Amino acid sequence: MRLLEERILRDGKVRDGNVLKVDNFLNHQMDIVLFGEMAKEFHRLFQTDNVTKILTIEASGIGIACITAQVFSCPVIFAKKSKTKNIAGDVYTSSVESFTHGGTYDIIVSKEYLKPEDRVLIIDDFLAKGAALGGLSSLVSDAGATLVGAGIAIEKAFQHGGDSLRSRGMRIESLARIKSMENGKVQFCDDDCD
Ligand code: 5GP
């Protein structure tokens, strides 16, 4: 998506450890007009999939997920990050390795909000090694719900999380795919990352 790519080139900052900072428009200050355009694009891609729920993960996926859900007219569920190891009972839980902070955390979703009849679209800000997306998709399968796919704002294709999940059959649509961030310079995939 041209608009998002241009914004990344203008305002994104490459940090050590292959981290792209996009605090100016996505991860801290949020450009809601841009989110609206991204939401329309996700809707164009998934409009025939009868999405009943959008699932994301706290915190930085929530903004994009909410604006997207307005276009789909469906609720948003955000998976909560939990420090409690032994969560009993009424939640689905999965373990996720953190790309940005290191270590592992659990994510939980109440069984009340994810049902077998749901058709779920996962929305997130970044896809790097695929741990967050893998964790979210396992919550969906634990609920017996259908995963229609994932809509991602920025995929760092050189970290290959997307390849691995796609090869397992997951439909992933990323609005900006980054081929490399060497020497602080962002380069996008022009149909040449696969
Ligand atoms: P993954 O689990 O795919 O390795 O990483 C995805 C999660 O890590 C995203 O939900 C996002 O919060 C965070 N993340 C991964 N890479 C970046 C990055 O380059 N910049 C920022 N701001 N967040 C990232």
Coordinates of N, CA and C and ligand atoms in Angstrom, one line a residue:
M1 N 0.9 -1.2 0.0 CA 0.0 0.0 0.0 C 0.9 1.2 0.0
R2 N 0.8 2.0 -1.1 CA 1.7 3.1 -1.4 C 1.7 4.1 -0.2
L3 N 0.5 4.5 0.3 CA 0.4 5.5 1.3 C 1.2 5.1 2.6
L4 N 1.1 3.9 3.0 CA 1.8 3.4 4.1 C 3.3 3.3 3.9
E5 N 3.7 2.8 2.7 CA 5.1 2.8 2.4 C 5.7 4.2 2.4
E6 N 5.0 5.1 1.8 CA 5.6 6.5 1.8 C 5.7 7.1 3.3
R7 N 4.8 6.7 4.1 CA 4.8 7.2 5.5 C 6.0 6.6 6.2
I8 N 6.2 5.3 6.0 CA 7.4 4.6 6.6 C 8.7 5.2 6.2
L9 N 8.8 5.5 4.9 CA 10.0 6.2 4.4 C 10.2 7.6 5.0
R10 N 9.1 8.3 5.2 CA 9.1 9.6 5.7 C 9.4 9.7 7.2
D11 N 8.7 8.8 8.0 CA 8.7 9.0 9.4 C 9.3 7.7 10.2
G12 N 9.5 6.6 9.5 CA 10.1 5.5 10.2 C 11.5 5.6 10.5
K13 N 11.9 5.0 11.6 CA 13.4 5.1 12.0 C 13.9 3.7 12.3
V14 N 15.0 3.3 11.7 CA 15.5 2.0 11.9 C 16.4 2.0 13.1
R15 N 16.2 1.1 14.0 CA 16.9 1.1 15.3 C 17.7 -0.2 15.3
D16 N 18.7 -0.3 16.3 CA 19.4 -1.5 16.4 C 18.5 -2.8 16.6
G17 N 19.0 -3.9 16.2 CA 18.3 -5.1 16.4 C 17.1 -5.3 15.4
N18 N 17.2 -4.7 14.2 CA 16.2 -4.8 13.2 C 14.8 -4.3 13.7
V19 N 14.8 -3.3 14.5 CA 13.5 -2.7 15.0 C 13.3 -1.5 14.2
L20 N 12.0 -1.4 13.6 CA 11.6 -0.2 13.0 C 10.7 0.6 13.9
K21 N 11.1 1.8 14.2 CA 10.2 2.7 15.1 C 9.3 3.4 14.2
V22 N 8.0 3.3 14.5 CA 7.0 4.1 13.8 C 6.0 4.8 14.8
D23 N 6.7 5.3 15.8 CA 5.9 5.9 16.9 C 5.2 7.2 16.5
N24 N 5.7 7.8 15.4 CA 5.1 9.0 14.9 C 3.6 8.8 14.3
F25 N 3.3 7.7 13.8 CA 2.0 7.5 13.2 C 1.3 6.2 13.6
L26 N 2.0 5.2 14.2 CA 1.4 3.9 14.4 C 1.4 3.4 15.8
N27 N 2.6 3.5 16.5 CA 2.8 2.8 17.8 C 2.7 3.7 19.0
H28 N 2.6 5.0 18.8 CA 2.5 5.9 20.0 C 1.5 7.0 19.6
Q29 N 1.9 8.0 18.8 CA 0.9 8.8 18.1 C 0.3 8.0 17.0
M30 N -1.1 8.1 16.9 CA -1.7 7.3 15.8 C -2.4 8.2 14.8
D31 N -2.1 8.0 13.5 CA -2.7 8.7 12.4 C -4.0 8.0 12.0
I32 N -5.1 8.5 12.5 CA -6.3 7.8 12.3 C -6.8 7.9 10.8
V33 N -6.4 9.0 10.2 CA -6.8 9.0 8.7 C -6.1 7.9 8.0
L34 N -4.8 7.7 8.3 CA -4.1 6.6 7.6 C -4.7 5.3 8.0
F35 N -5.0 5.1 9.3 CA -5.6 3.9 9.8 C -6.9 3.6 9.0
G36 N -7.7 4.7 8.7 CA -8.9 4.5 7.9 C -8.6 4.0 6.6
E37 N -7.6 4.5 5.9 CA -7.2 4.0 4.6 C -6.8 2.5 4.7
M38 N -6.0 2.2 5.7 CA -5.6 0.8 5.9 C -6.8 -0.1 6.1
A39 N -7.7 0.3 6.9 CA -8.9 -0.4 7.2 C -9.7 -0.7 5.9
K40 N -9.8 0.3 5.1 CA -10.5 0.1 3.8 C -9.8 -1.0 3.0
E41 N -8.5 -1.0 3.0 CA -7.7 -2.0 2.2 C -7.9 -3.4 2.8
F42 N -7.9 -3.5 4.1 CA -8.2 -4.8 4.7 C -9.6 -5.3 4.3
H43 N -10.5 -4.3 4.3 CA -11.9 -4.7 4.0 C -12.0 -5.2 2.5
R44 N -11.3 -4.4 1.6 CA -11.3 -4.9 0.2 C -10.8 -6.3 0.1
L45 N -9.7 -6.6 0.9 CA -9.1 -7.9 0.8 C -9.9 -9.1 1.4
F46 N -10.7 -8.7 2.5 CA -11.4 -9.8 3.2 C -12.9 -9.7 3.2
Q47 N -13.4 -8.8 2.4 CA -14.9 -8.5 2.5 C -15.8 -9.7 2.2
T48 N -15.3 -10.7 1.4 CA -16.1 -11.8 1.1 C -16.0 -13.0 2.1
D49 N -15.2 -12.7 3.2 CA -14.9 -13.8 4.1 C -15.8 -13.9 5.3
N50 N -16.9 -13.1 5.3 CA -17.9 -13.2 6.4 C -17.3 -13.1 7.8
V51 N -16.4 -12.1 8.0 CA -15.7 -12.0 9.2 C -16.7 -11.6 10.3
T52 N -16.7 -12.3 11.5 CA -17.6 -12.0 12.6 C -16.8 -11.4 13.8
K53 N -15.5 -11.6 13.8 CA -14.7 -11.0 14.9 C -13.3 -10.6 14.4
I54 N -12.8 -9.5 14.9 CA -11.4 -9.2 14.7 C -10.7 -9.4 16.0
L55 N -9.5 -10.1 15.8 CA -8.7 -10.4 17.0 C -7.3 -9.7 16.9
T56 N -6.9 -9.1 17.9 CA -5.6 -8.5 17.9 C -4.9 -8.7 19.3
I57 N -3.8 -8.1 19.5 CA -3.0 -8.3 20.7 C -2.7 -6.9 21.3
E58 N -2.8 -6.8 22.6 CA -2.5 -5.5 23.2 C -1.0 -5.3 23.2
A59 N -0.5 -4.1 23.1 CA -1.3 -2.9 23.0 C -1.4 -2.3 21.6
S60 N -0.3 -2.4 20.8 CA -0.2 -1.6 19.6 C -1.1 -2.1 18.5
G61 N -1.7 -3.3 18.6 CA -2.6 -3.7 17.5 C -4.0 -3.1 17.7
I62 N -4.3 -2.6 18.9 CA -5.7 -2.3 19.2 C -6.2 -1.1 18.3
G63 N -5.4 -0.1 18.1 CA -5.9 1.1 17.3 C -6.3 0.7 15.9
I64 N -5.4 0.0 15.2 CA -5.7 -0.4 13.8 C -6.9 -1.4 13.8
A65 N -6.9 -2.3 14.8 CA -8.0 -3.3 14.8 C -9.4 -2.6 15.0
C66 N -9.4 -1.6 15.8 CA -10.7 -0.9 16.1 C -11.2 -0.2 14.9
I67 N -10.3 0.5 14.2 CA -10.7 1.3 13.0 C -11.1 0.3 11.9
T68 N -10.4 -0.8 11.8 CA -10.8 -1.9 10.8 C -12.2 -2.5 11.1
A69 N -12.4 -2.7 12.4 CA -13.7 -3.3 12.8 C -14.9 -2.4 12.5
Q70 N -14.6 -1.1 12.5 CA -15.7 -0.2 12.1 C -16.2 -0.5 10.7
V71 N -15.2 -0.7 9.8 CA -15.5 -1.0 8.4 C -16.2 -2.3 8.3
F72 N -15.8 -3.3 9.0 CA -16.4 -4.6 9.0 C -17.7 -4.7 9.8
S73 N -17.9 -3.7 10.6 CA -19.1 -3.7 11.5 C -19.1 -5.0 12.4
C74 N -18.0 -5.3 13.0 CA -18.0 -6.4 13.9 C -17.2 -6.0 15.2
P75 N -17.3 -6.8 16.2 CA -16.5 -6.5 17.5 C -15.0 -6.8 17.3
V76 N -14.2 -6.2 18.2 CA -12.8 -6.5 18.3 C -12.5 -7.2 19.6
I77 N -11.7 -8.2 19.6 CA -11.2 -8.8 20.9 C -9.7 -8.5 20.9
F78 N -9.2 -8.1 22.0 CA -7.7 -8.0 22.1 C -7.3 -9.0 23.1
A79 N -6.3 -9.8 22.7 CA -5.7 -10.8 23.6 C -4.9 -10.0 24.6
K80 N -5.1 -10.4 25.9 CA -4.4 -9.7 26.9 C -3.1 -10.4 27.2
K81 N -2.0 -9.6 27.5 CA -0.8 -10.2 27.9 C -0.8 -10.5 29.4
S82 N -0.6 -11.7 29.8 CA -0.7 -12.0 31.2 C 0.6 -12.5 31.8
K83 N 0.8 -12.0 33.1 CA 2.0 -12.4 33.8 C 1.7 -13.6 34.6
T84 N 0.5 -13.9 34.8 CA 0.1 -15.0 35.6 C 0.2 -16.3 34.9
K85 N 1.0 -17.2 35.4 CA 1.3 -18.5 34.6 C 0.1 -19.4 34.6
N86 N -0.4 -19.6 35.9 CA -1.5 -20.6 36.0 C -2.9 -20.0 35.9
I87 N -3.3 -19.7 34.7 CA -4.6 -19.1 34.6 C -5.6 -20.3 34.4
A88 N -6.5 -20.4 35.3 CA -7.5 -21.5 35.3 C -8.7 -21.2 34.5
G89 N -9.3 -22.1 33.9 CA -10.7 -22.1 33.6 C -11.1 -21.4 32.3
D90 N -11.7 -20.2 32.4 CA -12.5 -19.7 31.3 C -11.8 -18.9 30.3
V91 N -10.5 -19.2 30.1 CA -9.8 -18.5 29.0 C -9.0 -19.5 28.1
Y92 N -8.8 -19.1 26.9 CA -7.9 -19.7 26.0 C -6.5 -19.1 26.2
T93 N -5.5 -19.8 26.2 CA -4.2 -19.2 26.5 C -3.1 -19.8 25.6
S94 N -2.1 -18.9 25.3 CA -1.0 -19.4 24.4 C 0.3 -18.6 24.8
S95 N 1.4 -19.2 24.6 CA 2.6 -18.6 25.0 C 3.3 -18.0 23.8
V96 N 3.8 -16.8 23.9 CA 4.4 -16.0 22.8 C 5.8 -15.5 23.2
E97 N 6.7 -15.7 22.3 CA 8.1 -15.1 22.5 C 8.1 -13.7 22.0
S98 N 8.6 -12.8 22.8 CA 8.5 -11.4 22.5 C 9.7 -11.0 21.6
F99 N 9.4 -10.3 20.4 CA 10.4 -9.9 19.5 C 11.1 -8.7 20.1
T100 N 10.3 -7.7 20.5 CA 10.9 -6.4 20.9 C 11.5 -6.4 22.3
H101 N 10.9 -7.2 23.2 CA 11.4 -7.1 24.6 C 12.1 -8.4 25.1
G102 N 12.2 -9.4 24.3 CA 12.8 -10.6 24.7 C 11.9 -11.4 25.7
G103 N 12.3 -12.6 26.0 CA 11.5 -13.4 27.0 C 10.1 -13.9 26.4
T104 N 9.4 -14.5 27.2 CA 8.1 -15.1 26.8 C 7.0 -14.6 27.7
Y105 N 5.8 -14.4 27.1 CA 4.7 -14.1 27.9 C 3.5 -14.9 27.4
D106 N 2.5 -15.0 28.3 CA 1.2 -15.7 27.9 C 0.2 -14.7 27.4
I107 N -0.6 -15.1 26.4 CA -1.7 -14.2 26.0 C -3.0 -15.0 26.3
I108 N -4.0 -14.3 26.7 CA -5.3 -14.9 27.0 C -6.5 -14.2 26.4
V109 N -7.5 -15.0 26.1 CA -8.8 -14.5 25.6 C -9.9 -15.3 26.3
S110 N -10.9 -14.5 26.8 CA -12.0 -15.2 27.5 C -12.8 -16.1 26.5
K111 N -13.1 -17.3 27.0 CA -13.9 -18.2 26.2 C -15.3 -17.6 25.8
E112 N -15.7 -16.6 26.6 CA -17.0 -16.0 26.3 C -17.0 -15.3 25.0
Y113 N -15.8 -14.8 24.5 CA -15.8 -13.9 23.3 C -15.4 -14.6 22.0
L114 N -14.9 -15.8 22.1 CA -14.5 -16.5 20.9 C -15.2 -17.9 20.9
K115 N -16.0 -18.1 19.9 CA -16.9 -19.2 19.8 C -16.7 -20.0 18.5
P116 N -17.0 -21.3 18.5 CA -16.8 -22.1 17.3 C -17.4 -21.6 16.0
E117 N -18.5 -20.8 16.2 CA -19.1 -20.3 14.9 C -18.5 -19.0 14.4
D118 N -17.5 -18.5 15.2 CA -16.8 -17.2 14.7 C -15.9 -17.4 13.5
R119 N -15.9 -16.4 12.7 CA -15.0 -16.3 11.6 C -14.0 -15.2 11.9
V120 N -12.8 -15.5 12.1 CA -11.9 -14.5 12.8 C -10.9 -13.9 11.8
L121 N -10.7 -12.6 11.8 CA -9.7 -11.9 11.1 C -8.7 -11.4 12.1
I122 N -7.4 -11.8 12.1 CA -6.4 -11.3 13.0 C -5.8 -10.0 12.4
I123 N -5.7 -9.0 13.2 CA -5.1 -7.7 12.7 C -3.9 -7.4 13.7
D124 N -2.8 -7.1 13.1 CA -1.7 -6.6 14.0 C -0.8 -5.6 13.3
D125 N 0.0 -4.9 14.0 CA 0.8 -3.8 13.5 C 2.0 -4.4 12.7
F126 N 2.7 -5.3 13.3 CA 4.0 -5.9 12.8 C 3.9 -7.4 12.6
L127 N 4.6 -7.9 11.6 CA 4.9 -9.3 11.6 C 6.4 -9.4 11.4
A128 N 7.1 -10.1 12.3 CA 8.5 -10.2 12.3 C 8.8 -11.7 12.2
K129 N 9.0 -12.4 13.3 CA 9.3 -13.8 13.3 C 8.0 -14.7 13.3
G130 N 6.9 -14.0 13.6 CA 5.7 -14.7 13.5 C 5.1 -15.3 14.8
A131 N 5.8 -15.0 15.9 CA 5.4 -15.6 17.2 C 4.0 -15.0 17.7
A132 N 3.8 -13.7 17.5 CA 2.6 -13.1 18.0 C 1.4 -13.7 17.1
L133 N 1.6 -13.7 15.8 CA 0.6 -14.2 14.9 C 0.3 -15.7 15.2
G134 N 1.4 -16.5 15.4 CA 1.2 -17.9 15.7 C 0.4 -18.1 17.0
G135 N 0.7 -17.3 18.0 CA 0.0 -17.4 19.3 C -1.5 -17.1 19.1
L136 N -1.7 -16.0 18.4 CA -3.1 -15.6 18.2 C -3.9 -16.7 17.4
S137 N -3.3 -17.3 16.4 CA -4.0 -18.3 15.6 C -4.2 -19.5 16.4
S138 N -3.4 -19.8 17.4 CA -3.6 -21.0 18.2 C -4.8 -20.8 19.2
L139 N -5.0 -19.5 19.6 CA -6.2 -19.2 20.4 C -7.5 -19.5 19.5
V140 N -7.4 -19.1 18.3 CA -8.6 -19.3 17.4 C -8.9 -20.8 17.2
S141 N -7.8 -21.5 17.0 CA -8.1 -23.0 16.8 C -8.5 -23.7 18.1
D142 N -8.0 -23.2 19.2 CA -8.4 -23.8 20.5 C -9.9 -23.5 20.7
A143 N -10.4 -22.4 20.2 CA -11.8 -22.1 20.3 C -12.7 -22.8 19.3
G144 N -12.0 -23.5 18.4 CA -12.8 -24.2 17.3 C -13.4 -23.2 16.3
A145 N -12.9 -22.0 16.3 CA -13.4 -21.0 15.4 C -12.6 -21.1 14.1
T146 N -13.0 -20.4 13.1 CA -12.4 -20.4 11.8 C -11.5 -19.1 11.6
L147 N -10.2 -19.4 11.3 CA -9.4 -18.2 11.0 C -9.4 -17.9 9.5
V148 N -10.0 -16.7 9.1 CA -10.1 -16.4 7.7 C -8.7 -15.9 7.2
G149 N -7.9 -15.3 8.1 CA -6.6 -14.8 7.7 C -6.1 -13.8 8.6
A150 N -5.0 -13.1 8.2 CA -4.4 -12.1 9.0 C -4.1 -10.9 8.2
G151 N -4.4 -9.7 8.7 CA -4.1 -8.4 8.0 C -3.1 -7.7 8.9
I152 N -1.9 -7.5 8.2 CA -0.8 -6.9 8.9 C -0.4 -5.6 8.3
A153 N -0.1 -4.6 9.2 CA 0.3 -3.3 8.6 C 1.7 -3.5 8.0
I154 N 2.7 -3.9 8.8 CA 4.1 -3.9 8.3 C 4.7 -5.3 8.5
E155 N 5.0 -5.9 7.5 CA 5.7 -7.2 7.6 C 7.2 -7.0 7.3
K156 N 8.1 -7.5 8.2 CA 9.5 -7.5 7.9 C 9.8 -8.8 7.3
A157 N 9.7 -8.9 5.9 CA 9.8 -10.2 5.2 C 11.1 -10.9 5.4
F158 N 12.2 -10.1 5.7 CA 13.5 -10.7 5.9 C 13.6 -11.5 7.2
Q159 N 12.6 -11.4 8.1 CA 12.6 -12.2 9.3 C 11.8 -13.4 9.2
H160 N 11.1 -13.6 8.1 CA 10.6 -14.9 7.6 C 9.4 -15.5 8.4
G161 N 8.9 -14.8 9.4 CA 7.7 -15.3 10.1 C 6.6 -15.5 9.1
G162 N 6.4 -14.6 8.2 CA 5.3 -14.7 7.2 C 5.4 -15.9 6.3
D163 N 6.7 -16.2 5.9 CA 6.9 -17.4 5.0 C 6.5 -18.6 5.7
S164 N 6.9 -18.7 7.0 CA 6.7 -20.0 7.7 C 5.2 -20.2 8.0
L165 N 4.5 -19.1 8.3 CA 3.0 -19.3 8.6 C 2.2 -19.5 7.3
R166 N 2.7 -18.8 6.2 CA 2.0 -19.0 4.9 C 2.2 -20.5 4.4
S167 N 3.4 -21.0 4.7 CA 3.6 -22.4 4.2 C 2.8 -23.4 5.0
R168 N 2.3 -22.9 6.2 CA 1.4 -23.8 6.9 C -0.1 -23.5 6.6
G169 N -0.3 -22.7 5.6 CA -1.6 -22.5 5.0 C -2.4 -21.3 5.5
M170 N -1.7 -20.4 6.3 CA -2.4 -19.2 6.7 C -2.4 -18.1 5.7
R171 N -3.5 -17.5 5.5 CA -3.6 -16.4 4.5 C -3.2 -15.1 5.3
I172 N -2.1 -14.5 4.8 CA -1.6 -13.3 5.4 C -1.5 -12.2 4.3
E173 N -2.2 -11.1 4.6 CA -2.1 -9.9 3.7 C -1.4 -8.8 4.5
S174 N -0.2 -8.4 4.0 CA 0.5 -7.3 4.6 C 0.5 -6.1 3.7
L175 N 0.2 -4.9 4.3 CA 0.1 -3.7 3.5 C 1.4 -3.1 3.1
A176 N 2.4 -3.3 3.9 CA 3.8 -2.9 3.5 C 4.7 -4.1 3.9
R177 N 5.5 -4.5 2.9 CA 6.4 -5.7 3.1 C 7.9 -5.1 2.9
I178 N 8.7 -5.3 4.0 CA 10.0 -4.8 4.0 C 11.0 -5.9 3.6
K179 N 11.8 -5.6 2.6 CA 12.8 -6.5 2.1 C 14.1 -6.5 3.0
S180 N 14.5 -5.2 3.3 CA 15.7 -5.1 4.1 C 15.7 -3.7 4.8
M181 N 16.5 -3.6 5.9 CA 16.6 -2.4 6.6 C 18.1 -2.1 6.8
E182 N 18.9 -2.5 5.9 CA 20.4 -2.4 6.1 C 20.8 -0.9 6.0
N183 N 21.8 -0.6 6.8 CA 22.4 0.7 6.9 C 21.3 1.8 7.2
G184 N 20.3 1.4 7.9 CA 19.2 2.4 8.3 C 18.3 2.7 7.1
K185 N 18.4 2.0 6.0 CA 17.6 2.3 4.8 C 16.5 1.2 4.6
V186 N 15.3 1.7 4.6 CA 14.2 0.7 4.4 C 14.0 0.5 2.9
Q187 N 14.0 -0.8 2.5 CA 13.6 -1.2 1.1 C 12.5 -2.1 1.1
F188 N 11.5 -1.9 0.3 CA 10.3 -2.7 0.2 C 10.4 -3.8 -0.8
C189 N 9.6 -4.9 -0.6 CA 9.6 -6.0 -1.6 C 8.8 -5.5 -2.8
D190 N 9.3 -5.6 -3.9 CA 8.5 -5.3 -5.1 C 8.2 -6.6 -5.8
D191 N 7.4 -7.4 -5.2 CA 7.1 -8.8 -5.7 C 8.3 -9.7 -5.7
D192 N 9.3 -9.3 -5.0 CA 10.5 -10.1 -5.1 C 11.1 -10.7 -3.8
C193 N 10.1 -10.9 -2.8 CA 10.6 -11.4 -1.5 C 10.3 -12.9 -1.4
D194 N 9.5 -13.4 -2.2 CA 9.1 -14.8 -2.0 C 10.1 -15.8 -2.6
Ligands
5GP1 P1 6.8 -11.4 15.9 O1 6.1 -12.1 17.0 O2 6.2 -11.6 14.5 O3 8.3 -11.7 15.9 O4 6.7 -9.9 16.2 C1 5.5 -9.2 16.2 C2 5.3 -8.3 17.3 O5 6.5 -7.7 17.8 C3 4.4 -7.2 16.9 O6 3.1 -7.4 17.6 C4 5.1 -5.9 17.3 O7 4.4 -5.4 18.5 C5 6.5 -6.3 17.7 N1 7.5 -5.9 16.7 C6 8.2 -6.8 15.9 N2 9.0 -6.1 15.1 C7 8.9 -4.8 15.4 C8 9.5 -3.6 14.9 O8 10.4 -3.6 14.0 N3 9.0 -2.4 15.4 C9 8.0 -2.4 16.3 N4 7.7 -1.2 16.7 N5 7.4 -3.5 16.8 C10 7.9 -4.7 16.3

